[in-house]
Coordinates of C-alpha atoms and ligand atoms in Angstrom, one line a residue:
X1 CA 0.0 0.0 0.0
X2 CA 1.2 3.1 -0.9
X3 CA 1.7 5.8 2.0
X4 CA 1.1 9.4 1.9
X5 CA 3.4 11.6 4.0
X6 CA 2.0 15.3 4.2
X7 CA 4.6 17.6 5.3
X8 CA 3.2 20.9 6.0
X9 CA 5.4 24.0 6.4
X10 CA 3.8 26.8 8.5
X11 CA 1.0 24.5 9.8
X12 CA 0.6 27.7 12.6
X13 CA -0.1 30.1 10.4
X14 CA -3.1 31.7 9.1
X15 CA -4.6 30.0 5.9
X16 CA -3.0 26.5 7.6
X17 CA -5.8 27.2 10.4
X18 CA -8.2 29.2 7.6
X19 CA -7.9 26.5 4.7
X20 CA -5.8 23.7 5.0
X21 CA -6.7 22.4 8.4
X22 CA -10.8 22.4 8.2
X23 CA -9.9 21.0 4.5
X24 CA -8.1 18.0 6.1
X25 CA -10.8 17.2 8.3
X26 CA -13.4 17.1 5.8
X27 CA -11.3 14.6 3.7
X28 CA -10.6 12.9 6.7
X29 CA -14.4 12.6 7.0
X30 CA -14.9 11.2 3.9
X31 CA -12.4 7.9 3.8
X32 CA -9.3 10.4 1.8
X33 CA -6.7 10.8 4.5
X34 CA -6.2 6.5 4.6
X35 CA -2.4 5.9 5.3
X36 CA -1.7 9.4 5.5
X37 CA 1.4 10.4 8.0
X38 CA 0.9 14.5 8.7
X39 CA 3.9 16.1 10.0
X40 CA 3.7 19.9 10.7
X41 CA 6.8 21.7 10.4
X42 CA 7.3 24.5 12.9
X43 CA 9.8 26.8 13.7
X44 CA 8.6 26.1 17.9
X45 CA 7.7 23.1 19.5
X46 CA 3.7 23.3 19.3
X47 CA 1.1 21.1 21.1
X48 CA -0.9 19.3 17.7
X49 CA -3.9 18.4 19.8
X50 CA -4.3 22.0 21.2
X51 CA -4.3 23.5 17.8
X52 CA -6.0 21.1 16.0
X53 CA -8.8 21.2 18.3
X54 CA -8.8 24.7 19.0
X55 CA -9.0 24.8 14.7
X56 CA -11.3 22.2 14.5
X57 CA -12.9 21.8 17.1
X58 CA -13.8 18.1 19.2
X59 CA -14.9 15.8 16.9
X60 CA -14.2 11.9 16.0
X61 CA -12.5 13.3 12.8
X62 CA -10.4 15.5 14.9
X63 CA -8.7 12.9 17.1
X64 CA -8.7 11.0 14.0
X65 CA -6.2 14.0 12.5
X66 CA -4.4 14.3 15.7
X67 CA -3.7 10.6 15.6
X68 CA -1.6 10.8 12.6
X69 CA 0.1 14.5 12.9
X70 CA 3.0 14.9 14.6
X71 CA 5.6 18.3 14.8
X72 CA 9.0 18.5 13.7
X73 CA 10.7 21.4 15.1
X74 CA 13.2 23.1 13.4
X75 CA 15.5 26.0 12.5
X76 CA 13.9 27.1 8.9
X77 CA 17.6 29.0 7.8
X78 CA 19.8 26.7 8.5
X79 CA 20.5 24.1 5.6
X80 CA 21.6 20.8 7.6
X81 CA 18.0 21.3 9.7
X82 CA 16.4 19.6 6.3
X83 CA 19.0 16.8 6.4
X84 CA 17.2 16.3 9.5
X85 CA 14.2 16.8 8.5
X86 CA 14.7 14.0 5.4
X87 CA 15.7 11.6 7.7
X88 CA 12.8 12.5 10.2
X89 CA 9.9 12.0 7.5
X90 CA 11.9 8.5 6.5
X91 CA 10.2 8.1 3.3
X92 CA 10.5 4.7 1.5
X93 CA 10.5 5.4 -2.3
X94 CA 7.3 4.3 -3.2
X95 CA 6.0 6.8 -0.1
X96 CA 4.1 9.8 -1.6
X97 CA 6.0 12.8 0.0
X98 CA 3.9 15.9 -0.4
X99 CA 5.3 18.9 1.0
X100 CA 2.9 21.9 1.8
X101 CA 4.6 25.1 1.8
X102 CA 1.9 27.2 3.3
X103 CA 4.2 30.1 4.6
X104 CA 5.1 34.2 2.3
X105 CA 6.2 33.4 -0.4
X106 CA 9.6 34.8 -0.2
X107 CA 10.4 31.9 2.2
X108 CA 8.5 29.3 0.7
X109 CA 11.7 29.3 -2.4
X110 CA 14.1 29.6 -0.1
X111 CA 12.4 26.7 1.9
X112 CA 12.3 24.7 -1.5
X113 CA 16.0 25.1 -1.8
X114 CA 17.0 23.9 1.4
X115 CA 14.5 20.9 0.7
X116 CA 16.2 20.0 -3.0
X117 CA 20.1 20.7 -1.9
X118 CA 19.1 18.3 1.1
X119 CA 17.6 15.3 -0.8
X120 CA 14.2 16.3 -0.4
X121 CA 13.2 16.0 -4.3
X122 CA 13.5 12.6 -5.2
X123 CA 10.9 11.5 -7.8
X124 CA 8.3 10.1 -5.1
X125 CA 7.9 14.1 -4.0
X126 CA 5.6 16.7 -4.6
X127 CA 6.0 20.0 -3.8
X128 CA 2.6 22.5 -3.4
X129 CA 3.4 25.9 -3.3
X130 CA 0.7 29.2 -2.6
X131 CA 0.7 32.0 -4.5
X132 CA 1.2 34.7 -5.0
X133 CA 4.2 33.3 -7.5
X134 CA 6.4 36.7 -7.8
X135 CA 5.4 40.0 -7.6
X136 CA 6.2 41.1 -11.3
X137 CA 7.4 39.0 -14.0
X138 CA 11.4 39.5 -13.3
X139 CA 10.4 38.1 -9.4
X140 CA 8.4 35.3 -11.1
X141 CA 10.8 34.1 -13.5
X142 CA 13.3 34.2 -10.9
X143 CA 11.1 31.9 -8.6
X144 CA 9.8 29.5 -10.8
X145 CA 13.5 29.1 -12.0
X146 CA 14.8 28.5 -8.4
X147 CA 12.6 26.0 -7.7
X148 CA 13.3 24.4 -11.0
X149 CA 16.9 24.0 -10.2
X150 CA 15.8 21.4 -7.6
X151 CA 12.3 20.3 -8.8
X152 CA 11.0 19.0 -12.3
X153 CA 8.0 20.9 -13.7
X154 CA 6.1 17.6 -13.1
X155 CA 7.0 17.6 -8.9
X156 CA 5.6 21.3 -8.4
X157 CA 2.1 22.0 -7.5
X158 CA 1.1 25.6 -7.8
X159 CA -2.2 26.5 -6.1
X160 CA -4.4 29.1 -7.2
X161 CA -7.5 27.5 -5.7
X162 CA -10.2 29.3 -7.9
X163 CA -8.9 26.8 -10.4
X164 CA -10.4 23.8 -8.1
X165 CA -13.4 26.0 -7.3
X166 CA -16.1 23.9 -8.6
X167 CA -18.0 26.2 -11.0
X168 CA -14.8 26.6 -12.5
X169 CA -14.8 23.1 -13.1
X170 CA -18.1 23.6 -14.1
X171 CA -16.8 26.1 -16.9
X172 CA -15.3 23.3 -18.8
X173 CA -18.1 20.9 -18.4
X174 CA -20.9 23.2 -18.9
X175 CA -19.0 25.0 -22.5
X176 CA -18.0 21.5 -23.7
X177 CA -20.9 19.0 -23.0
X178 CA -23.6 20.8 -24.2
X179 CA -24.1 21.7 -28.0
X180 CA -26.1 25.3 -26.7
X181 CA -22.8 26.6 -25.6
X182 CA -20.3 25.6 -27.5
X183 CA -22.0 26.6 -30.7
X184 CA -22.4 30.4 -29.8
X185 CA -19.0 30.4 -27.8
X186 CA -16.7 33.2 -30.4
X187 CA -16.8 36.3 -31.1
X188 CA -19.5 35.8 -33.7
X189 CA -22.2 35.3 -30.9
X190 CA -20.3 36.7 -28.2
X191 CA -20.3 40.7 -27.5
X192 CA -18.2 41.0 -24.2
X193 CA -16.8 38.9 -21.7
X194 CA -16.4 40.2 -17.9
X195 CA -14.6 38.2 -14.9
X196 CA -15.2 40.1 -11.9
X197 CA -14.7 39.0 -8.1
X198 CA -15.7 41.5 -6.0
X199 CA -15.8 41.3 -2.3
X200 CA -17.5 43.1 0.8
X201 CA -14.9 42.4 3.2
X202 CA -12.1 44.6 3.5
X203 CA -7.9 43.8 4.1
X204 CA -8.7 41.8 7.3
X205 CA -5.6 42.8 9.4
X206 CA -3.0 41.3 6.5
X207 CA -1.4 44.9 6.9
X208 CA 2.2 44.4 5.8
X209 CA 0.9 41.7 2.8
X210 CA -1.4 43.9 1.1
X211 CA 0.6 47.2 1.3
X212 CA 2.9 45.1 -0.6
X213 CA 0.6 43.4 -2.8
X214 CA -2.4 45.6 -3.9
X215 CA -5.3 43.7 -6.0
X216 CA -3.8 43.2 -9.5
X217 CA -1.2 41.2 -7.4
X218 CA -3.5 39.8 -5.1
X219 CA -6.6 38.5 -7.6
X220 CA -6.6 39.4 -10.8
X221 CA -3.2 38.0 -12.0
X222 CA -3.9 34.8 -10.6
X223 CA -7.2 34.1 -9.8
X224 CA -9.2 35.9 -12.8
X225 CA -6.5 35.5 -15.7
X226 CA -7.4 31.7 -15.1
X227 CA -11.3 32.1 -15.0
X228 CA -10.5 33.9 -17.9
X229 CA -8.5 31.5 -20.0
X230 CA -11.0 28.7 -19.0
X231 CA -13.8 31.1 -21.0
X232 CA -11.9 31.9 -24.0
X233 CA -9.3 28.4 -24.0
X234 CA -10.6 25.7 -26.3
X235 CA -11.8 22.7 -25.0
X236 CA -10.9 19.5 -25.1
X237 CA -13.6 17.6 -27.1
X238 CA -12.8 14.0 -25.5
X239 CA -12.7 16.1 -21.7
X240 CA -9.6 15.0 -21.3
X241 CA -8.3 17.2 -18.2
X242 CA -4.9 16.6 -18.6
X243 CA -4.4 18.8 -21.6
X244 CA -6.0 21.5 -19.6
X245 CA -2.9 24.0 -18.4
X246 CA -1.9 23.6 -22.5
X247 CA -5.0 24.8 -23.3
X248 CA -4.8 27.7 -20.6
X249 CA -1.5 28.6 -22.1
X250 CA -2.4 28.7 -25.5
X251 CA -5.1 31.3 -24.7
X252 CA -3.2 33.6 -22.1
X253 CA -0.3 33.7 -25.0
X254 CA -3.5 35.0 -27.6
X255 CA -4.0 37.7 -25.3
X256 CA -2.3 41.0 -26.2
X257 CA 0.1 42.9 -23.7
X258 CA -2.2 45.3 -21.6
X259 CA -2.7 48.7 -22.1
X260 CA -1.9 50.9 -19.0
X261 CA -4.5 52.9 -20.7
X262 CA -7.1 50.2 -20.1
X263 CA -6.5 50.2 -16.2
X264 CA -8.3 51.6 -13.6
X265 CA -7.3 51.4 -9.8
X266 CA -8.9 53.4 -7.1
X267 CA -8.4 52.5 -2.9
X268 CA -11.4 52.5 -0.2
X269 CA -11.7 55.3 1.6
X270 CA -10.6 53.7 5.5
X271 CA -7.3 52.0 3.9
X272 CA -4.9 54.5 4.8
X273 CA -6.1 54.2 8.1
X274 CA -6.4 50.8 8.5
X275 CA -2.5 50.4 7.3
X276 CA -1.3 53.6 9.1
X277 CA 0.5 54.9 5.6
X278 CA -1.2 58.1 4.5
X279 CA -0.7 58.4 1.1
X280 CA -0.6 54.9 0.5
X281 CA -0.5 53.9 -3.5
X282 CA -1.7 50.5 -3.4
X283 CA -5.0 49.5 -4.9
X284 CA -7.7 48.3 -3.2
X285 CA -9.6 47.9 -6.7
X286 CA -8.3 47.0 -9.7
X287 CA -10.3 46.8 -13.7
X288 CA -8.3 45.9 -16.6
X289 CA -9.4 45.8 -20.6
X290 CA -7.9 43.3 -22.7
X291 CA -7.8 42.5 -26.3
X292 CA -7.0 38.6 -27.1
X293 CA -5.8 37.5 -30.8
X294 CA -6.9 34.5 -31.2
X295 CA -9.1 34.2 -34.1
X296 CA -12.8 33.5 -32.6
X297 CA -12.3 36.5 -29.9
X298 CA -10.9 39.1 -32.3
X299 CA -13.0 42.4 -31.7
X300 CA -14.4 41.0 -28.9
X301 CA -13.6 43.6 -25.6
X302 CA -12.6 41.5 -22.4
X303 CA -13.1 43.3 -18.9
X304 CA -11.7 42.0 -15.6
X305 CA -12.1 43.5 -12.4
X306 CA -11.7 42.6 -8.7
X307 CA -12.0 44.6 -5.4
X308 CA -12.2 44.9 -1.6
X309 CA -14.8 46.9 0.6
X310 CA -17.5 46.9 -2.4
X311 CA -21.4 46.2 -2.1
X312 CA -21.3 42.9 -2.8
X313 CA -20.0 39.4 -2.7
X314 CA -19.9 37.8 -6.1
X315 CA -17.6 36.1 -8.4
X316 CA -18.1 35.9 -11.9
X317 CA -18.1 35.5 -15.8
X318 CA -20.3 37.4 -17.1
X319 CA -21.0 36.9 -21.1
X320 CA -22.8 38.9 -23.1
X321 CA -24.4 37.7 -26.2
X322 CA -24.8 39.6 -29.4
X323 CA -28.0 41.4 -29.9
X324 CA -30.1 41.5 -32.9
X325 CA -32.3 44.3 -31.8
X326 CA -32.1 46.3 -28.9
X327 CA -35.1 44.7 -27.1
X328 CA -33.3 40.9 -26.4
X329 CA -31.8 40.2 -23.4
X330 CA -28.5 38.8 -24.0
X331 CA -26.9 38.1 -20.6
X332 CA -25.3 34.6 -19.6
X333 CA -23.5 33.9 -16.2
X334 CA -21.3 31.6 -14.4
X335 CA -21.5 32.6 -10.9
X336 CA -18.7 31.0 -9.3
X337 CA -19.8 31.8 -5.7
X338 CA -21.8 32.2 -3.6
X339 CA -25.0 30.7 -4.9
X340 CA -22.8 28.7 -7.6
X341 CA -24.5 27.9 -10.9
X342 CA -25.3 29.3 -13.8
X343 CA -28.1 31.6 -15.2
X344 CA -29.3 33.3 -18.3
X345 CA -31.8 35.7 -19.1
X346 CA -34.5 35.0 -21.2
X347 CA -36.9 37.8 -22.5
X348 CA -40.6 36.2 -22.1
X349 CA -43.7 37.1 -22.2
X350 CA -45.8 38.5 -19.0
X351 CA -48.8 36.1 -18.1
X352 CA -51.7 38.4 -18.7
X353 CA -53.9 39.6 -21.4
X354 CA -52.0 41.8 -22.5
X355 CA -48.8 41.3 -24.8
X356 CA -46.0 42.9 -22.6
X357 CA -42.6 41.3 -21.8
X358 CA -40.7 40.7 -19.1
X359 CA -37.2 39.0 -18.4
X360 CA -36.8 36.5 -16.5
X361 CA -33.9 34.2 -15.3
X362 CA -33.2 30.6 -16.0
X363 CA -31.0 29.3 -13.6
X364 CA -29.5 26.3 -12.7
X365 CA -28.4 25.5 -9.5
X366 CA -27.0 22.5 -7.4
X367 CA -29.2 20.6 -5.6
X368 CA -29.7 22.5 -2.3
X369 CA -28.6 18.8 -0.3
X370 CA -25.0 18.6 -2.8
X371 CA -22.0 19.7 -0.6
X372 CA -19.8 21.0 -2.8
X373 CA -16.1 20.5 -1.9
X374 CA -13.8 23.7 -0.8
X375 CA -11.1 24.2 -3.2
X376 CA -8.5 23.0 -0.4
X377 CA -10.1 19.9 0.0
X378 CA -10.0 19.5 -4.3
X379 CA -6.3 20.8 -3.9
X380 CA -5.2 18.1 -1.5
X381 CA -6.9 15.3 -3.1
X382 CA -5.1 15.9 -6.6
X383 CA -1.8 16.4 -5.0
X384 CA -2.5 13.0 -3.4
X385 CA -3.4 11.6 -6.7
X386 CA -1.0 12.8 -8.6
X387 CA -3.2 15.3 -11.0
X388 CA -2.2 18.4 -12.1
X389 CA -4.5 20.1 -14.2
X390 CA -6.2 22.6 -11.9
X391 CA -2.3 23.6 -10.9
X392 CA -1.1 26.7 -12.6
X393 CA 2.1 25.3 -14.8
X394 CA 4.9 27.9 -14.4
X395 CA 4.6 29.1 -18.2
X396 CA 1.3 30.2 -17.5
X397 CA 2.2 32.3 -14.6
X398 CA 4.8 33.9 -16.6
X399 CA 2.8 34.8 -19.2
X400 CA 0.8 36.3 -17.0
X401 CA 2.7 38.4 -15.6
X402 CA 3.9 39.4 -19.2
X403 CA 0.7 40.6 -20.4
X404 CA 0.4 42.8 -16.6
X405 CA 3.8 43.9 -15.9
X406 CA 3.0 47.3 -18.4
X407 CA 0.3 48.6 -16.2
X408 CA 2.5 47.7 -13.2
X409 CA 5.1 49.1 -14.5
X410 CA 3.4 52.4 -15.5
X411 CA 2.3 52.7 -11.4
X412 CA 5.4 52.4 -10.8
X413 CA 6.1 55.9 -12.4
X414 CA 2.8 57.3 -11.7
X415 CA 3.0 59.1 -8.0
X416 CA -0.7 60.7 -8.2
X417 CA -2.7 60.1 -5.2
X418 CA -5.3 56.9 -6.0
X419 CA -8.9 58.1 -6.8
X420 CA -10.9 57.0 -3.2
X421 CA -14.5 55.2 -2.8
X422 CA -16.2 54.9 -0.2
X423 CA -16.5 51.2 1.6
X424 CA -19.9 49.6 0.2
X425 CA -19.7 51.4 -2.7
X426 CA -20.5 49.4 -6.7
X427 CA -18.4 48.5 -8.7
X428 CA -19.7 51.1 -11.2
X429 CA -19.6 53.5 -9.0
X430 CA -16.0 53.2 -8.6
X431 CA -15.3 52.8 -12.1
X432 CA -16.5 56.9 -12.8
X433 CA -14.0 57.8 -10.3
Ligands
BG6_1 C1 -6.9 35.1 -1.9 C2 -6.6 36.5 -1.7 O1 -6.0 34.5 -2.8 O2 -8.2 35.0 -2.4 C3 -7.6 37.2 -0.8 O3 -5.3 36.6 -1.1 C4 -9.0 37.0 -1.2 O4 -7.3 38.6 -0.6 C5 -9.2 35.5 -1.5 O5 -9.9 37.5 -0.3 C6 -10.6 35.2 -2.1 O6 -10.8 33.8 -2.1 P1 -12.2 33.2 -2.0 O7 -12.0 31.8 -2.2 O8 -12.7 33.6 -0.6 O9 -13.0 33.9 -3.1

């Protein structure tokens, strides 16, 4: 039987508790955790049972989770520490070693080089590392290549969870298995495509990360690029999955570089206070135009845009069809959360004796008993089985950042104060400022 060893840096830290942990104990709920070894790496000695039940609260899954975690204490900058740590975890070769590197990303390189100079990158191990993957496409290409020198392509696991999300899935599924989609899905039937994820809550006490990061960094280079190329990517006729990162690839290279022109950023009005930096430059909300070159989107304009403090909680793609008069509605959706599902309206007729319209939405919806699984718990199960294709490859991340880095890069020069909105504001509303 093969074994699964799940080595998880930063196991303390904030999405461990947030994420990983309550993701563990719903697989461990459901039969996936079998001959799984959990070994939380710390920098102090930390009692498991404490936090895991202080995380996840008492529960027969709980104890099941502190049964098979154990802490390995250790000095993270010092390079014989993971000589230690290789002959702590004692994996056979036919162990599955996963590592977990859920700590800032600068470390999390510097964590994976310690790991590959001490032996920690034989074939049986895979490495999962959080975004974000760089900060601009010189600090990206410089990461992924790190990592490189000590792991193949195949052994490294980025996570951008919207890619496990399940409507995102469902984007595949949904534009390839049914004959109503994928016959209108080009420019010819399509007028405009929009990814948005906006959210209501606000920087939630990540001070020193978000100063840092700002929202293009934050969502929209991950996160909505890859809703993005999963709209406009072609898809795989047989469904086979593993040709999916190719296929994300092929339609982040067809989009064209961005226009700083086509950028808008603006900040919510209690930031500044909230990070104690008056003056602050970093964007709270970001929207960015694009123009992609393959042949079946020429023409068509592309609109992504994410933000914090807005009136709303929603995420998603929003496509709008091409009218043939003025009256049609024309508006399909993907909502990827909440409420996941998909829904179009329809223009119909109003019950009544009279002949007036009305539009109405057709919606479809999971069953209101389906769980759906978290991302983490989607994550976690792939890197135990060995499949990659909700993992961001490193090509696409670098691309990426290539079609971004000119807006950030114009920012960068640009020392105007950011244009303000108020917390609870719309989306629109921010977009006139
Ligand atoms: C994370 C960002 O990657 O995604 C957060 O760092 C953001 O700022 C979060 O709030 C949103 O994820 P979800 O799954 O809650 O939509």
């Amino acid at each position: 039987m093969v074994r699964t060893k799940l080595v998880i840096f930063g196991i303390t830290g904030d999405l461990s508790r947030r994420k990983l942990l309550p993701a563990l104990k719903r697989l461990q709920a459901t039969g996936n955790l079998d001959d799984t070894e959990i070994i939380g790496v710390s920098r102090r000695q930390v009692n498991v049972s404490k936090l895991l039940r202080e995380v996840l609260g008492d529960s027969p899954e709980t104890m099941e989770i502190v049964r098979k975690t154990r802490v390995f204490s250790m000095d993270l900058a010092q390079a014989e520490e993971y000589r230690r740590l290789k002959v702590d975890i004692a994996a056979q070769l036919d162990d599955r070693v996963i590592i977990y590197l859920s700590v800032p990303p600068r470390s999390s390189v510097q964590i994976a080089e310690f790991l590959g100079l001490a032996g920690v990158n034989t074939p049986n191990v895979r490495l999962l590392v959080e975004k974000p993957f760089g900060v601009d496409l010189v600090s990206a290409l410089e990461a992924i290549t790190r990592i490189d020198t000590h792991y193949a392509e195949l052994q490294v696991y980025r996570i951008d969870h919207y890619l496990a999300k399940e409507m995102a899935q469902n984007i595949v599924a949904f534009r390839g298995g049914n004959a109503l989609f994928s016959a209108i899905w080009d420019g010819t039937s399509i007028e405009k495509i929009e990814v948005v994820a906006l959210e209501t809550i606000g920087i939630e006490g990540r001070v020193d990360f978000y100063e840092q990061t700002g929202a293009l960094r934050d969502v929209l280079q991950g996160h909505l690029m890859q809703l993005l190329a999963l709209t406009l990517m072609d898809i795989p006729t047989d469904f086979n999955w593993d040709t999916l990162p190719a296929l994300r690839l092929q339609a982040l290279q067809q989009l064209q570089i961005a226009s700083p022109a086509q950028a808008h950023r603006a900040q919510y009005d209690s930031y500044q206070t909230e990070v104690q930096k008056s003056g602050s430059l970093t964007e709270t909300f970001v929207s960015v135009g694009l123009v992609s070159d393959a042949p079946q989107w020429r023409g068509v304009p592309i609109r992504l845009t994410t933000g914090k403090a807005l009136d709303a909680k929603t995420t998603e793609v929003r496509i709008h069809l091409r009218k043939r008069h003025e009256a049609q509605s024309n508006l399909l959706v993907f909502r990827i959360q909440p409420n996941e599902g998909i829904e179009i309206d329809v223009f119909s007729k109003k019950p009544g004796y009279d002949q007036e319209f009305e539009v109405q939405k057709l919606q479809y919806s999971y069953p209101t008993d389906t769980q759906l699984p978290d991302a983490y718990e989607q994550v976690i199960v792939d890197a135990i089985r060995g499949k990659k294709n909700l993992f961001t490859e490193g090509k696409e991340v670098i691309r990426s950042w290539q079609v971004l880095q000119p807006i950030l890069d114009h920012w960068e020069m640009d020392d105007q104060p950011l244009p303000i909105y108020a917390v609870g504001s719309s989306p629109d509303t921010v977009l006139q400022k």
